[in-house]
Short mmCIF file of C-alpha atoms in Angstrom, two decimals:
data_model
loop_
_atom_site.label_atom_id
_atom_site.label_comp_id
_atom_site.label_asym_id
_atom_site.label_seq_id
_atom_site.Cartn_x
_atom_site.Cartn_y
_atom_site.Cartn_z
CA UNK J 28 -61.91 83.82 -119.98
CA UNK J 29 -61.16 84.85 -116.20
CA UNK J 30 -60.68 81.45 -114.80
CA UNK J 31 -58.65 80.59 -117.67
CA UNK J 32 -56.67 83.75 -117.25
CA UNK J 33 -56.45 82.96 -113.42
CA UNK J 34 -55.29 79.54 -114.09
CA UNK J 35 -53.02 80.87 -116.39
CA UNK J 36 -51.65 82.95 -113.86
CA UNK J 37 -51.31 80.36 -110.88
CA UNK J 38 -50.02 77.81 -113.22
CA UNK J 39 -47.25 79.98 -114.77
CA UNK J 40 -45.80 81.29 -111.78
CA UNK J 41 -45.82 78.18 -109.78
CA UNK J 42 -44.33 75.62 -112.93
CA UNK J 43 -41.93 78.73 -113.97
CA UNK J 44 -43.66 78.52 -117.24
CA UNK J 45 -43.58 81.31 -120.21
CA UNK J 46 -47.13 83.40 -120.42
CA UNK J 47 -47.48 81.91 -123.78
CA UNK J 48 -47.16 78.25 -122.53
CA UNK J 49 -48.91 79.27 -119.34
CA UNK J 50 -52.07 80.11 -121.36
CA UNK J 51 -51.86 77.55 -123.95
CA UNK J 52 -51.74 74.73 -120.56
CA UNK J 53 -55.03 76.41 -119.06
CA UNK J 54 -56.78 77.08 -122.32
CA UNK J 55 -56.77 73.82 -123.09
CA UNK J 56 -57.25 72.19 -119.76
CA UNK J 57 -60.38 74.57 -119.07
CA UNK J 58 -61.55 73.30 -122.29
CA UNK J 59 -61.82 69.92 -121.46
CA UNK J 60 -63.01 70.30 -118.26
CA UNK J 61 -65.72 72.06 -119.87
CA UNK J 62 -66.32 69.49 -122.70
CA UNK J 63 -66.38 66.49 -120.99
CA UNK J 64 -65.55 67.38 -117.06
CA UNK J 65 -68.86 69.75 -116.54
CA UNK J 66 -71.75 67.40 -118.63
CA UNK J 67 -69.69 64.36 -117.01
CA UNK J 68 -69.73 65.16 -113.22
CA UNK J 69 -73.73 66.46 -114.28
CA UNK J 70 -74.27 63.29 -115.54
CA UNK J 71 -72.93 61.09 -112.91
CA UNK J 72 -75.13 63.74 -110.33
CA UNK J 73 -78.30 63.12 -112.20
CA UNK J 74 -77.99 59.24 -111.42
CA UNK J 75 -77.03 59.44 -108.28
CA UNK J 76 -80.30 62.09 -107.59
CA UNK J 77 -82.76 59.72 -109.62
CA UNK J 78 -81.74 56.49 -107.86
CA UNK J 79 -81.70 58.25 -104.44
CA UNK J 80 -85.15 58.64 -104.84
CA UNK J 81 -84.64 63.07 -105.30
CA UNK J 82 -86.79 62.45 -108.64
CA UNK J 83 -89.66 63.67 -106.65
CA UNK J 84 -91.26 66.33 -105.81
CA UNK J 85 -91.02 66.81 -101.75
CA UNK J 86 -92.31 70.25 -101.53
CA UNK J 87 -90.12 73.27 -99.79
CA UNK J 88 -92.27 74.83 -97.19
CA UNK J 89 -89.36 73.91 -94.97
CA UNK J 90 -85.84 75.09 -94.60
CA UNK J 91 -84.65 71.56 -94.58
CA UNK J 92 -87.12 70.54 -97.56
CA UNK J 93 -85.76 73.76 -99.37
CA UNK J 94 -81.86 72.69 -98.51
CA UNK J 95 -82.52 69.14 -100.01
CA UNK J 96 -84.07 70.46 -103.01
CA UNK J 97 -81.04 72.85 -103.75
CA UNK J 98 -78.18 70.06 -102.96
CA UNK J 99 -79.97 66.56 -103.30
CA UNK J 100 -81.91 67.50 -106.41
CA UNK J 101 -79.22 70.27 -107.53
CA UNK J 102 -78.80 68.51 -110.81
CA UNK J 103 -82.25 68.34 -112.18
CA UNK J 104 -83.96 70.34 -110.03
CA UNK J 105 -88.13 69.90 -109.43
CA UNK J 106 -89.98 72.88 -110.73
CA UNK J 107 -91.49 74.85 -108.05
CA UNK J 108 -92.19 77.15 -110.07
CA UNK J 109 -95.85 78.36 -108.83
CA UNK J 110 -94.23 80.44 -105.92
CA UNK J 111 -91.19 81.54 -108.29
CA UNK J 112 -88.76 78.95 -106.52
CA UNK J 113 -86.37 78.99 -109.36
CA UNK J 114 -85.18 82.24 -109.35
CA UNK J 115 -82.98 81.63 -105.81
CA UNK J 116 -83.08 77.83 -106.22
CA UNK J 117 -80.97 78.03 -109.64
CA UNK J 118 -77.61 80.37 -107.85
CA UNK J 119 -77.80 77.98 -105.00
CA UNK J 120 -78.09 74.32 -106.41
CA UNK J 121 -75.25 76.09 -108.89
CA UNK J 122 -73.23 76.76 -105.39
CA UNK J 123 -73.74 73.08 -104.58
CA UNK J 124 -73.05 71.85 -108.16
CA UNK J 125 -69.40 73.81 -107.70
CA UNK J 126 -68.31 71.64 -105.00
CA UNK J 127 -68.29 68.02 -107.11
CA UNK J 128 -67.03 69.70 -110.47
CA UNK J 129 -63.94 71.39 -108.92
CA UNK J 130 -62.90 67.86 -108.09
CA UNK J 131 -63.65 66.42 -111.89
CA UNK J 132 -61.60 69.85 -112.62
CA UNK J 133 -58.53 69.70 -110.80
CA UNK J 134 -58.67 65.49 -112.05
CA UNK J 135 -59.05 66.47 -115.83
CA UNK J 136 -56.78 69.68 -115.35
CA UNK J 137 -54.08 67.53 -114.47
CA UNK J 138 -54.50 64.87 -116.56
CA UNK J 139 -54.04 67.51 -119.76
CA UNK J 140 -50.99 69.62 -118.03
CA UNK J 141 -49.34 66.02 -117.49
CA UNK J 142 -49.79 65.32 -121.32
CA UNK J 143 -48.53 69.14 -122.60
CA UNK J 144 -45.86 69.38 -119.67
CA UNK J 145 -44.60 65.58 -120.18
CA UNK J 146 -40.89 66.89 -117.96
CA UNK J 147 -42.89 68.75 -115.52
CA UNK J 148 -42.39 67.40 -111.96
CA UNK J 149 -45.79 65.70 -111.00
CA UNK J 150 -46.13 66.95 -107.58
CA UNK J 151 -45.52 70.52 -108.10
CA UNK J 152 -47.67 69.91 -111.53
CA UNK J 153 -50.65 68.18 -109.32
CA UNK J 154 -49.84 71.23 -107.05
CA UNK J 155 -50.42 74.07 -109.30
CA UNK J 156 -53.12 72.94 -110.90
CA UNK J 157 -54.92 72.65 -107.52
CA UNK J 158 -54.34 75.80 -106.22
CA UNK J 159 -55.64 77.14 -109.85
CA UNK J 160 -59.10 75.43 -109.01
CA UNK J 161 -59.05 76.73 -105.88
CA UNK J 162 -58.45 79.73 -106.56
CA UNK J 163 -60.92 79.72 -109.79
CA UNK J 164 -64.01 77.91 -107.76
CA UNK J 165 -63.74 80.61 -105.15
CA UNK J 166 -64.31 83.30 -108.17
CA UNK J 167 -66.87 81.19 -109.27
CA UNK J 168 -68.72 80.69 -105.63
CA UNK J 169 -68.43 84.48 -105.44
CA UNK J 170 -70.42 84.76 -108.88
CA UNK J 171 -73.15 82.06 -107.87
CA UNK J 172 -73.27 83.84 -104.21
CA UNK J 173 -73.71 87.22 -105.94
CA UNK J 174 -76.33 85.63 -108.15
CA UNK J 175 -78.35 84.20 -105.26
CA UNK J 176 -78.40 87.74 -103.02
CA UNK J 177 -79.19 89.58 -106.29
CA UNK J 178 -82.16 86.96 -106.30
CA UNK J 179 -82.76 87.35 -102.99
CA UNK J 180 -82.90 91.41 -103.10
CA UNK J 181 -84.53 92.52 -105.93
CA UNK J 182 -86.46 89.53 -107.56
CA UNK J 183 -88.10 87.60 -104.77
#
């Protein structure tokens, strides 16, 4: 509901749209970003990792073992469980995970506005809807970054 208001937002003032319309464009692009965009971009990750050869277990008792296994194996991440790993690893392979989807996003985002705002001038369109993501990824690296210090603070 906040990115979608956000979007909303962005998209209305920038396109000159009516709140009503405004919502109804971001509702429904958010929608199938989160449908299809989200499990698609995961999907195409979780090759990518498995074919790379980040199917395996490395270890982390290094900083660069632990920064591979929170961006290389972000998508299916190994289970480290025995020294509680997952509790920081989850907020920061989610901080990783941000970067790809915002791309599938803004792609998807615009493909739906196109359809609902067929007169809509495509640069300012491709535009708006850009600055929405960026502006709604930020709020959602914020989250993921307060998720990993809270993490880091009081569970580890």
């Amino acid at each position: 509901i906040p990115v979608i208001l956000l979007e909303m937002r962005v998209i209305g003032k920038r396109l000159g749209l009516t709140p009503r319309l405004a919502f109804k464009v971001a509702a429904w692009a958010n929608l199938l970003t989160t449908l299809v965009g989200v499990p698609l971009t995961w999907a195409i990750l979780t090759v990518l990792e498995g074919v790379t050869g980040g199917d395996r277990a490395y270890g982390i008792d290094t900083p660069a073992k632990k920064l591979l296994a929170v961006t290389w194996q972000a998508p299916w991440l190994i289970p480290y469980e025995a020294d509680h790993n997952l509790y920081w690893m989850v907020p920061a392979a989610m901080m990783w995970l941000l970067a790809p989807t915002f791309f599938m996003s803004w792609w998807l985002e615009y493909l739906a506005a196109a359809r609902m705002l067929r007169d809509a001038d495509r640069t300012r369109l491709k535009a708006a809807i850009f600055r929405a993501n960026v502006l709604s990824y930020a709020f959602l690296e914020l989250c993921a970054l307060g998720w990993l210090l809270f993490e880091i603070v009081f569970v580890i």
